[in-house]
PDB file of C-alpha atoms in Angstrom:
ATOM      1  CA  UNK A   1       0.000   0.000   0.000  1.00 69.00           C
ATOM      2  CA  UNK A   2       2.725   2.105   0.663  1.00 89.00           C
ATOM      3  CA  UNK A   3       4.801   1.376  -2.449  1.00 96.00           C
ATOM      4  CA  UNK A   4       5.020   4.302  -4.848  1.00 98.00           C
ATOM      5  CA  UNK A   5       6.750   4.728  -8.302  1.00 98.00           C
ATOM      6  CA  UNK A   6       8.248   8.120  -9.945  1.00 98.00           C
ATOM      7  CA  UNK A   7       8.270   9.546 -13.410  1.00 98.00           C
ATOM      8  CA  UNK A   8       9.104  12.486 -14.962  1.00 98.00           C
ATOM      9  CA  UNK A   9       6.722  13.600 -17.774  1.00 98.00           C
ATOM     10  CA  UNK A  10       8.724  16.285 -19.309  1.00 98.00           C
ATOM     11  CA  UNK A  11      12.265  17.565 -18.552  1.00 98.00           C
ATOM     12  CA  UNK A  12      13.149  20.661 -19.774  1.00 95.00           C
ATOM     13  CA  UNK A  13      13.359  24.150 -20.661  1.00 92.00           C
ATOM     14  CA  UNK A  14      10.092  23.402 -22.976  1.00 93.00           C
ATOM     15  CA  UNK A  15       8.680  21.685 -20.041  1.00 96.00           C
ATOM     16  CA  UNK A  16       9.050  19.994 -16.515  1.00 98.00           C
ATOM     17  CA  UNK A  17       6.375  17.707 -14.712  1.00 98.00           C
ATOM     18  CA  UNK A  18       7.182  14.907 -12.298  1.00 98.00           C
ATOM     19  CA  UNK A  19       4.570  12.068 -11.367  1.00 98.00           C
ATOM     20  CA  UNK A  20       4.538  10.390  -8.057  1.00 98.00           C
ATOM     21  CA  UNK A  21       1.460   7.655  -7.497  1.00 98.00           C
ATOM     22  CA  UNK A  22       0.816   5.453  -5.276  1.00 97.00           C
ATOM     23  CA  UNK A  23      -1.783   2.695  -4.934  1.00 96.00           C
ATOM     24  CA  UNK A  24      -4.242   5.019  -3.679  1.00 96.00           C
ATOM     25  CA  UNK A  25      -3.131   8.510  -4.968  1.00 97.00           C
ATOM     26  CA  UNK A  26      -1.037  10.753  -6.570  1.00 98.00           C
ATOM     27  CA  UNK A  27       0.706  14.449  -7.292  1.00 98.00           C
ATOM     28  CA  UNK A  28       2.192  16.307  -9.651  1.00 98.00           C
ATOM     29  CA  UNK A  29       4.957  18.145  -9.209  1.00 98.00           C
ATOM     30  CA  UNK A  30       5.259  20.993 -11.477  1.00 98.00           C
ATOM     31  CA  UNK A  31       2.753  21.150 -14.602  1.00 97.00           C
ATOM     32  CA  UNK A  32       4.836  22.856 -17.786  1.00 97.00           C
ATOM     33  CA  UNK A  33       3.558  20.877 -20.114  1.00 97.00           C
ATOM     34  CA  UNK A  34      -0.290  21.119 -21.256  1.00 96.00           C
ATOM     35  CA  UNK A  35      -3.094  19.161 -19.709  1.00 95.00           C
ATOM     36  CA  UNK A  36      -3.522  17.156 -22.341  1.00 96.00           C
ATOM     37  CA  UNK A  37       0.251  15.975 -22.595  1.00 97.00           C
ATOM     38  CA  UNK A  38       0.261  15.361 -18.796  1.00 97.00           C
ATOM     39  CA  UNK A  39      -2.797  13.436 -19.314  1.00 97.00           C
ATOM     40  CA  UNK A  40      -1.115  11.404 -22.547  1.00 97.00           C
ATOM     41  CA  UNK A  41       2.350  10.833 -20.254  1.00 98.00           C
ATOM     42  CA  UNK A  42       0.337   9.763 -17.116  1.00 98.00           C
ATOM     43  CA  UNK A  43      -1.734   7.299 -19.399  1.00 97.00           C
ATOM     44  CA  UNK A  44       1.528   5.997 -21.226  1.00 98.00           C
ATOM     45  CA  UNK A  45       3.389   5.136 -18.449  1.00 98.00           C
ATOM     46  CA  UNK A  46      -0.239   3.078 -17.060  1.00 97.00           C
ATOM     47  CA  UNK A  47      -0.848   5.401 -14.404  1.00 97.00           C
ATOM     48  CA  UNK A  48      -4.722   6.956 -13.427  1.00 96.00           C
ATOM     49  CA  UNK A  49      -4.883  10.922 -13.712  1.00 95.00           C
ATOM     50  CA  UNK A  50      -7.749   9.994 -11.297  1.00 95.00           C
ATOM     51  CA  UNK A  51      -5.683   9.722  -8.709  1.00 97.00           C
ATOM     52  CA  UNK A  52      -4.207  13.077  -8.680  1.00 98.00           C
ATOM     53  CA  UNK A  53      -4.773  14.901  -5.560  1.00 98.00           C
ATOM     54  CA  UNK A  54      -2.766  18.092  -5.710  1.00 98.00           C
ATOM     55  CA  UNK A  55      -0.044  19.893  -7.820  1.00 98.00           C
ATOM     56  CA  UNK A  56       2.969  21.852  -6.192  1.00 98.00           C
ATOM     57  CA  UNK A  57       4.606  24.600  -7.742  1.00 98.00           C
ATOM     58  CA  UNK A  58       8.278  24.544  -7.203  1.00 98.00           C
ATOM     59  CA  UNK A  59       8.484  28.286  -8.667  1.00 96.00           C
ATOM     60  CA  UNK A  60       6.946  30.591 -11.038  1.00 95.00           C
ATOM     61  CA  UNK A  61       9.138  29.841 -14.998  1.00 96.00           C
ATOM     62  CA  UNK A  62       6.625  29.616 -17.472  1.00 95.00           C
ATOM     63  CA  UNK A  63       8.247  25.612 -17.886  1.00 96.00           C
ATOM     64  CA  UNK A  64       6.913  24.411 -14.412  1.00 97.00           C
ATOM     65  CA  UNK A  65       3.433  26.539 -14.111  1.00 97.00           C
ATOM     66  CA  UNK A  66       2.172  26.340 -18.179  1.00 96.00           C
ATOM     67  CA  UNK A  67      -0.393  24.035 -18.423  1.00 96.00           C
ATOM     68  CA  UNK A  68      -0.670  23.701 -13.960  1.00 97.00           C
ATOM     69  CA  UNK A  69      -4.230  26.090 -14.290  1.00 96.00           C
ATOM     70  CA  UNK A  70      -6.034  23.686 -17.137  1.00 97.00           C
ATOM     71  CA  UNK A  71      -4.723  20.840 -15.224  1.00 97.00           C
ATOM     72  CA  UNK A  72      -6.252  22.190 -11.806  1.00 97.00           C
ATOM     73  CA  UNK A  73      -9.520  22.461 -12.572  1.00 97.00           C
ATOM     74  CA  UNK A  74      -9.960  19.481 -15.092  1.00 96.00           C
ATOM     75  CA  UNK A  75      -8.775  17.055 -12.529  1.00 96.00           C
ATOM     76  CA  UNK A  76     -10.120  19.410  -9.495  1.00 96.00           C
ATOM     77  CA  UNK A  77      -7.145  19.380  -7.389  1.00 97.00           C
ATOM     78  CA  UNK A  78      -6.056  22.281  -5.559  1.00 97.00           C
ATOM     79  CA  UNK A  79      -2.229  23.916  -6.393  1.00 97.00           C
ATOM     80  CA  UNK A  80       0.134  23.867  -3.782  1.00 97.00           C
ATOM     81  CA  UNK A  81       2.613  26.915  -4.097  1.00 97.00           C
ATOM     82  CA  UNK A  82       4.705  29.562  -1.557  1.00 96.00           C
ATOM     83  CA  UNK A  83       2.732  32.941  -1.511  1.00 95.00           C
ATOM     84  CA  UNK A  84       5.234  34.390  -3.978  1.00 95.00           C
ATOM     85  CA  UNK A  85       4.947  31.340  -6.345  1.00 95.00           C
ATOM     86  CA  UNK A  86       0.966  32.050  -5.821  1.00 92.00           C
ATOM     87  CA  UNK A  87       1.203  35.697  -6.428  1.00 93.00           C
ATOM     88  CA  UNK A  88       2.924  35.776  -9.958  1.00 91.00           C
ATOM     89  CA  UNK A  89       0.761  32.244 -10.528  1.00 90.00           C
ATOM     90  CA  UNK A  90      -2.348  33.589 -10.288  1.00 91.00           C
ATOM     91  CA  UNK A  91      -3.495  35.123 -12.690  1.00 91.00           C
ATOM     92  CA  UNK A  92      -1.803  33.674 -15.188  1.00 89.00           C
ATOM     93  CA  UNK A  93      -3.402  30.030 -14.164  1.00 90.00           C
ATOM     94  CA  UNK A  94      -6.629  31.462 -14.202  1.00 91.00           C
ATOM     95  CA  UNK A  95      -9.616  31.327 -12.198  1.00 91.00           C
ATOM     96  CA  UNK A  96     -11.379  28.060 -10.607  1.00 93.00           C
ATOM     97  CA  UNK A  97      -8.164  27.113  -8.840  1.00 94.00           C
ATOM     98  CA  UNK A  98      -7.953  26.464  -5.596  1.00 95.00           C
ATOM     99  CA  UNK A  99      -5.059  27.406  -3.883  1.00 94.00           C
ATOM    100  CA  UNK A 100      -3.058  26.482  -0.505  1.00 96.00           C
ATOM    101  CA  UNK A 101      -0.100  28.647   0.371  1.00 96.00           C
ATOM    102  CA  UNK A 102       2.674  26.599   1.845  1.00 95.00           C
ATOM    103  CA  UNK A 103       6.192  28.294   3.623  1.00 90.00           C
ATOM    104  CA  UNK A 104       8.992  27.414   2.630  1.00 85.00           C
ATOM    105  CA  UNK A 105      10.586  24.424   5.058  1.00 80.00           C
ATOM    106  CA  UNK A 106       6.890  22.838   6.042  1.00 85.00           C
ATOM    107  CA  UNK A 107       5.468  20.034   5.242  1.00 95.00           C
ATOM    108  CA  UNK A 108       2.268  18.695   4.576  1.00 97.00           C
ATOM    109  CA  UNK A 109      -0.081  15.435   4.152  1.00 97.00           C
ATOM    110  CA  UNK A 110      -1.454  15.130   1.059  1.00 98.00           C
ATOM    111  CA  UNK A 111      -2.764  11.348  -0.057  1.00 96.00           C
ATOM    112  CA  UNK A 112      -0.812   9.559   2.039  1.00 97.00           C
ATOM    113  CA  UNK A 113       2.947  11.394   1.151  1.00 98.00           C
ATOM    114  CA  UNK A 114       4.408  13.860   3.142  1.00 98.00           C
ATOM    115  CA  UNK A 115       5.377  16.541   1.017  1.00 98.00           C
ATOM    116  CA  UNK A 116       8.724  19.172   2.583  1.00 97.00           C
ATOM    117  CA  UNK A 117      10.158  21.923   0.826  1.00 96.00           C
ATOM    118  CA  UNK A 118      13.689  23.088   0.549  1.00 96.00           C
ATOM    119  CA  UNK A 119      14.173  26.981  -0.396  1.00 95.00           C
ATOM    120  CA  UNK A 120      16.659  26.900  -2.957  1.00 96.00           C
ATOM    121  CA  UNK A 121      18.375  29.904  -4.907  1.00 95.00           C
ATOM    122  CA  UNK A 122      17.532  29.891  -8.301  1.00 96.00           C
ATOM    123  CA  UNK A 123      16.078  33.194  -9.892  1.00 93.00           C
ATOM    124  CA  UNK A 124      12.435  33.088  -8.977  1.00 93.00           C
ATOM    125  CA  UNK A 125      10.919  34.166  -5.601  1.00 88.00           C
ATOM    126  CA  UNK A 126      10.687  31.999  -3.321  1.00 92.00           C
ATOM    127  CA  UNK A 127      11.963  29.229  -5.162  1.00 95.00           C
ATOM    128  CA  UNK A 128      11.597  25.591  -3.487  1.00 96.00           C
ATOM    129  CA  UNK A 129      12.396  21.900  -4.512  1.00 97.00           C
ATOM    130  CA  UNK A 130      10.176  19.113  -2.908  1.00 98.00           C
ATOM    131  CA  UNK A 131      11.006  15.953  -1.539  1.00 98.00           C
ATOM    132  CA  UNK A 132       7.943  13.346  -1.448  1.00 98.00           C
ATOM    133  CA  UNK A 133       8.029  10.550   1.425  1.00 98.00           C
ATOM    134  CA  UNK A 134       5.569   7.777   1.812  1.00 97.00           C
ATOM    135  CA  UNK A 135       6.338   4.226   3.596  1.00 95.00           C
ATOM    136  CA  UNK A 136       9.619   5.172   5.320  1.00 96.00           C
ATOM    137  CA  UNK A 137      10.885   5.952   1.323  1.00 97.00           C
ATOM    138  CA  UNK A 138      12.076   9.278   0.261  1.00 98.00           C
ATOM    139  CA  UNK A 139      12.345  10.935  -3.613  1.00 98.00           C
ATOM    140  CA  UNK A 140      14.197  14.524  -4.222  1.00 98.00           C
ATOM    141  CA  UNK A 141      13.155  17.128  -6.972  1.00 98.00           C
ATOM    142  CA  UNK A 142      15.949  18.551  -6.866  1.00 98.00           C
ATOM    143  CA  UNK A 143      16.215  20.945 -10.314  1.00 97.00           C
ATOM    144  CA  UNK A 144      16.882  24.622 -10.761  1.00 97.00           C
ATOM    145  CA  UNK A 145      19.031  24.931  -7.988  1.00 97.00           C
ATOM    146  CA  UNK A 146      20.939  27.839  -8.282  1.00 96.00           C
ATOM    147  CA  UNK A 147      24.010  26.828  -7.385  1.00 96.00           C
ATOM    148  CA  UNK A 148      25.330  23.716  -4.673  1.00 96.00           C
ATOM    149  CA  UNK A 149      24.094  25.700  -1.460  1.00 94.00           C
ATOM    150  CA  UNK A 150      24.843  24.377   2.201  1.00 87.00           C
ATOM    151  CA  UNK A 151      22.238  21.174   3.293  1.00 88.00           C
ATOM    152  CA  UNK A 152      22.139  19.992  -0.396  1.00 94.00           C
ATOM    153  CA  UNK A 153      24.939  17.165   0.227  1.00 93.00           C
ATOM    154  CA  UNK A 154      22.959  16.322   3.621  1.00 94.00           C
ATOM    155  CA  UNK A 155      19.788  16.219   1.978  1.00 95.00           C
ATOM    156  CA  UNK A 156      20.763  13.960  -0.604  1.00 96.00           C
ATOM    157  CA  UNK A 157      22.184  11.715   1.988  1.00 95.00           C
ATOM    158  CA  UNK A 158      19.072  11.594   3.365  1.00 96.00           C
ATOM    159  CA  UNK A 159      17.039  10.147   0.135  1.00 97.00           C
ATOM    160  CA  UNK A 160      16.230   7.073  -1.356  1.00 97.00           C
ATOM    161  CA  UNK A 161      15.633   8.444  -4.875  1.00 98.00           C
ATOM    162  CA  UNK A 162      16.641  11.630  -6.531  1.00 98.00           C
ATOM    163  CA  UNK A 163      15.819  13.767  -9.682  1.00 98.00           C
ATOM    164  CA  UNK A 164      18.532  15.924 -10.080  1.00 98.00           C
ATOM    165  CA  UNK A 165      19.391  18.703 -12.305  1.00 98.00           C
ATOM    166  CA  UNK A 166      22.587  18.378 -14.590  1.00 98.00           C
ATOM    167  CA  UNK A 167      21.668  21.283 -16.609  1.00 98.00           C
ATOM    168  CA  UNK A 168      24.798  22.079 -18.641  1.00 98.00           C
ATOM    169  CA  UNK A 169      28.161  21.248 -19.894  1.00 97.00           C
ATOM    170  CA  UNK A 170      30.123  24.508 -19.273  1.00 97.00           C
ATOM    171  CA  UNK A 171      32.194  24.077 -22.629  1.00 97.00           C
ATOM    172  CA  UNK A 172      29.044  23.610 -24.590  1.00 98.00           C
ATOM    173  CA  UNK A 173      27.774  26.363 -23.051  1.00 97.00           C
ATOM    174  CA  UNK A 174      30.633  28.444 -23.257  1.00 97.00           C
ATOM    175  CA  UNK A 175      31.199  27.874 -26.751  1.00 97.00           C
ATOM    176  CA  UNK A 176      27.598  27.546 -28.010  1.00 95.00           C
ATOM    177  CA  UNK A 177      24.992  30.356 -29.302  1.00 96.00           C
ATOM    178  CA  UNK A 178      23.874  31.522 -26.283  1.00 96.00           C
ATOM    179  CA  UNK A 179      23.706  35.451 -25.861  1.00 96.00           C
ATOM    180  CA  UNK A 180      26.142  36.493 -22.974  1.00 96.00           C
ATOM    181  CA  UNK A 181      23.890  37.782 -20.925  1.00 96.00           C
ATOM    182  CA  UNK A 182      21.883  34.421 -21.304  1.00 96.00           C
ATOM    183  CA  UNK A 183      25.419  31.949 -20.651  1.00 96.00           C
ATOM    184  CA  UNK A 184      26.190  34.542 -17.187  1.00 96.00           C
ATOM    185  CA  UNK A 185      22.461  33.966 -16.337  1.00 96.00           C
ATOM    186  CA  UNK A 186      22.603  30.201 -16.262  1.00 96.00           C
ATOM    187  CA  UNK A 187      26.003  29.479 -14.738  1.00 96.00           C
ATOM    188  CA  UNK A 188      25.359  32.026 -11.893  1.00 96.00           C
ATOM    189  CA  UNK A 189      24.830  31.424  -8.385  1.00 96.00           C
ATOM    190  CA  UNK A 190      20.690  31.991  -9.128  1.00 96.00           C
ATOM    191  CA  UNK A 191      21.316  29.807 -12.626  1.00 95.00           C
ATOM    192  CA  UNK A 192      21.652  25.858 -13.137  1.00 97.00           C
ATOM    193  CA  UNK A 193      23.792  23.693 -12.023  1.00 97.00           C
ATOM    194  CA  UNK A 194      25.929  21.700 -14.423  1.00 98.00           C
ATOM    195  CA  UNK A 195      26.622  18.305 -15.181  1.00 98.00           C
ATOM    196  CA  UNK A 196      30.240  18.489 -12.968  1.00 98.00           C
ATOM    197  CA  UNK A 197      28.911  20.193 -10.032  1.00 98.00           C
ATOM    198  CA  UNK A 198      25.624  17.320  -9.997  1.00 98.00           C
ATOM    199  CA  UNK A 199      28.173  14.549 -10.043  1.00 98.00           C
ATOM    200  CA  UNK A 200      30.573  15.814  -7.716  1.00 97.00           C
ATOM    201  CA  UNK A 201      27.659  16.980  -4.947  1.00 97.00           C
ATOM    202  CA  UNK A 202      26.307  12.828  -5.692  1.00 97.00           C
ATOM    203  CA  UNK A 203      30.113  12.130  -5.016  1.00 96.00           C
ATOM    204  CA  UNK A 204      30.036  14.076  -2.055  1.00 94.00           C
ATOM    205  CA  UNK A 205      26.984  12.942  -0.258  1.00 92.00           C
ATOM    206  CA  UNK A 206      27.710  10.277   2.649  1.00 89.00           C
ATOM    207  CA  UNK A 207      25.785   7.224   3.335  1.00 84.00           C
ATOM    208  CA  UNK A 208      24.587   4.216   1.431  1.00 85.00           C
ATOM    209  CA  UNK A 209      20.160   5.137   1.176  1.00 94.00           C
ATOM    210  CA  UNK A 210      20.656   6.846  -2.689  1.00 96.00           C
ATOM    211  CA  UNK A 211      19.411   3.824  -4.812  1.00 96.00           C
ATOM    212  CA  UNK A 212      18.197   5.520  -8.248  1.00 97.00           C
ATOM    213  CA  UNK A 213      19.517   8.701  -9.499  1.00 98.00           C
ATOM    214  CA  UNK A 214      17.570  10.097 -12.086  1.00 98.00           C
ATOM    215  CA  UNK A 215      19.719  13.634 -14.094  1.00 98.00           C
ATOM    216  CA  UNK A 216      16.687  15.670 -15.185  1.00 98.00           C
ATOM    217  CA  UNK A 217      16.731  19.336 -16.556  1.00 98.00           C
ATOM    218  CA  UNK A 218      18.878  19.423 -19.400  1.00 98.00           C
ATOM    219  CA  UNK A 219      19.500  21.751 -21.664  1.00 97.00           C
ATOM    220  CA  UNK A 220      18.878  21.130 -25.019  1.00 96.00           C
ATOM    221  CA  UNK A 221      21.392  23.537 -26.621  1.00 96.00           C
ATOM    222  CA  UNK A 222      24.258  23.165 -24.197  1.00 98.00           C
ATOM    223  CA  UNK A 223      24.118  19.556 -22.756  1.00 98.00           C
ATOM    224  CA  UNK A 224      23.505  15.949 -24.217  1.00 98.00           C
ATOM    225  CA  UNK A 225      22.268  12.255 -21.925  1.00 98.00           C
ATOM    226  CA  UNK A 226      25.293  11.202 -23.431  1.00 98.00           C
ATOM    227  CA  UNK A 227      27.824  13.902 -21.835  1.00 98.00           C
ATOM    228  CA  UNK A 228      25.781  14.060 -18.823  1.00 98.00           C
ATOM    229  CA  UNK A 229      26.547   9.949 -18.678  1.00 98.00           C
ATOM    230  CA  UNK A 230      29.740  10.114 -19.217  1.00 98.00           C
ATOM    231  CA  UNK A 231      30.516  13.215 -16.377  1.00 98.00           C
ATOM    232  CA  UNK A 232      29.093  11.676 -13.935  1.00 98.00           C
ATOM    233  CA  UNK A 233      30.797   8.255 -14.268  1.00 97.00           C
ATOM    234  CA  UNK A 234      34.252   9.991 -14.656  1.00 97.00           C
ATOM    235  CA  UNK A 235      33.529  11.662 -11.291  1.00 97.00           C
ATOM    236  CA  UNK A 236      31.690   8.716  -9.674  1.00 97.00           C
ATOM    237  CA  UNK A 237      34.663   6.026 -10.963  1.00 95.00           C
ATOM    238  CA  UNK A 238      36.192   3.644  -8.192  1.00 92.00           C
ATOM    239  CA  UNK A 239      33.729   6.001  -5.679  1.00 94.00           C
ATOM    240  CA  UNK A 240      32.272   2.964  -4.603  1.00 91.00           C
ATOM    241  CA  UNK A 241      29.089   4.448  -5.510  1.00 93.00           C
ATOM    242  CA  UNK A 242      26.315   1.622  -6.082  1.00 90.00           C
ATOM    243  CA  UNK A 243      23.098   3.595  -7.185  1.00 95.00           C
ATOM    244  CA  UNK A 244      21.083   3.498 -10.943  1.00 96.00           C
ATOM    245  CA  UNK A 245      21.899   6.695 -13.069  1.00 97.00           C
ATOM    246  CA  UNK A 246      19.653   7.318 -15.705  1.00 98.00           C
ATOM    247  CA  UNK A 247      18.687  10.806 -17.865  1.00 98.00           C
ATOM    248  CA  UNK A 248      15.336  11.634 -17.860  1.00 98.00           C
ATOM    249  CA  UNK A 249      13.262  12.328 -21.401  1.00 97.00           C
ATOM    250  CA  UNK A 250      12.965  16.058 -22.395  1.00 96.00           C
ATOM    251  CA  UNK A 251       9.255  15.796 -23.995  1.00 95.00           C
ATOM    252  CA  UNK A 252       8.348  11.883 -23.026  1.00 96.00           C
ATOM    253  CA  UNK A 253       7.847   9.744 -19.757  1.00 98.00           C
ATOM    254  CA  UNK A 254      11.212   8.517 -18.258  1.00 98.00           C
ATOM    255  CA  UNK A 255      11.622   4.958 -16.656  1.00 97.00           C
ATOM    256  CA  UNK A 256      10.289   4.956 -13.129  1.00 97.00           C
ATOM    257  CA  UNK A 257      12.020   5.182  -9.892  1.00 98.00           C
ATOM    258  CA  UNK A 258      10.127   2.565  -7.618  1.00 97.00           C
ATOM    259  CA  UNK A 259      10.314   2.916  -3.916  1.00 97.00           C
TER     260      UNK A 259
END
């Protein structure tokens, strides 16, 4: 009953949503992507959109809130956001949404997992990540992170599961297309973090819990799965290291983390 498994629907700068369900229930985390694809992406991986009981917000870019109004009220769930996530959010979501302001470190009951929040410093007010427990099993969702900020290594230590942004590779994005101003945006401390700093804060984290590491976030113009890969098992070589790294999908379910 207390077994739960963990997708991500879309992972992106086109679009983020991440799908926890359980037996009895289940939440969205972020809604980028339109109703109708989260509805597709839920149904391909043989999950029940019935289930849903609430989205959270994890801040207010257009590729986490986009399709989070539409997907409200179809499936009547209320949004879970921090009052500055809600205040930007509103309008833009629409009305018929039901909201329930949260503060940033509490946690709440919803459908059986307890939902916590971790302020993070990425360029959006009041910015969180979540991490979902249910049955003594923790999962992370751990993207646009600003930069490796004090607790992250603990908090890692901590999980079970992780989705975990590995946004860039700094040559690609050093040498790629990218405006200036855009490239100083995105490796700043209120940025991304990149595929180096990821693997060395996995590296970093103590204790043996982390059984499925899942790199989400990438960029599409400065990043590939396959250089992601390959960082992260440079760094993580003869660490001793025994968890599952995968990349998740930009714009199609990813393979499940099962708790």
């Amino acid at each position: 009953m207390d077994s739960y498994k963990v997708w991500t629907l879309a992972s992106g700068s086109s679009g983020n949503s991440v799908y926890f369900e359980a037996e009895d229930a289940a939440i969205l985390v972020d809604a980028g992507i339109s109703a109708k694809a989260v509805d597709s992406a839920i149904a391909a991986v043989g999950g029940e959109s019935s289930k849903l009981k609430a989205i959270f917000l994890t801040h207010s870019h257009s590729d986490h809130i986009r399709g989070a109004g539409v997907v409200a009220r179809k499936f009547g769930v209320p949004v879970y956001a921090t009052r500055a996530t809600y205040e930007y959010c509103a309008s833009r979501l629409g009305r018929g949404v039901e909201y329930r302001i949260i503060r940033t470190s509490e946690s709440v009951e919803v459908g059986g997992f307890t939902v916590s929040t971790l302020p993070t410093p990425h360029d959006a007010e009041d910015s969180v990540a979540f991490i979902l427990e249910r049955g003594g099993s923790s999962c992370g969702v751990l993207t646009d992170l600003g930069h490796v900020f004090y607790k992250l290594e603990k908090v890692i230590s901590d999980l079970d599961g992780v989705i975990l942004e590995s946004n860039y590779d700094p040559l690609m994005l050093e040498t790629g297309s990218y405006p200036y101003y855009l490239k100083q945006r995105i490796s700043s401390k209120s940025g991304h973090i990149s595929n180096e700093q990821a693997a060395y804060l996995l590296l970093n984290s103590q204790g043996s819990r982390l059984k499925t590491v899942l790199l989400a976030h990438l960029s599409q113009e400065n990043n590939t799965p396959e250089q992601a890969l390959k960082c992260h098992r440079e760094v993580l070589a003869d660490s001793g290291k025994d968890f599952r790294l995968m990349v998740a999908p930009r714009s199609e379910p990813s393979e499940p983390l099962c708790f």
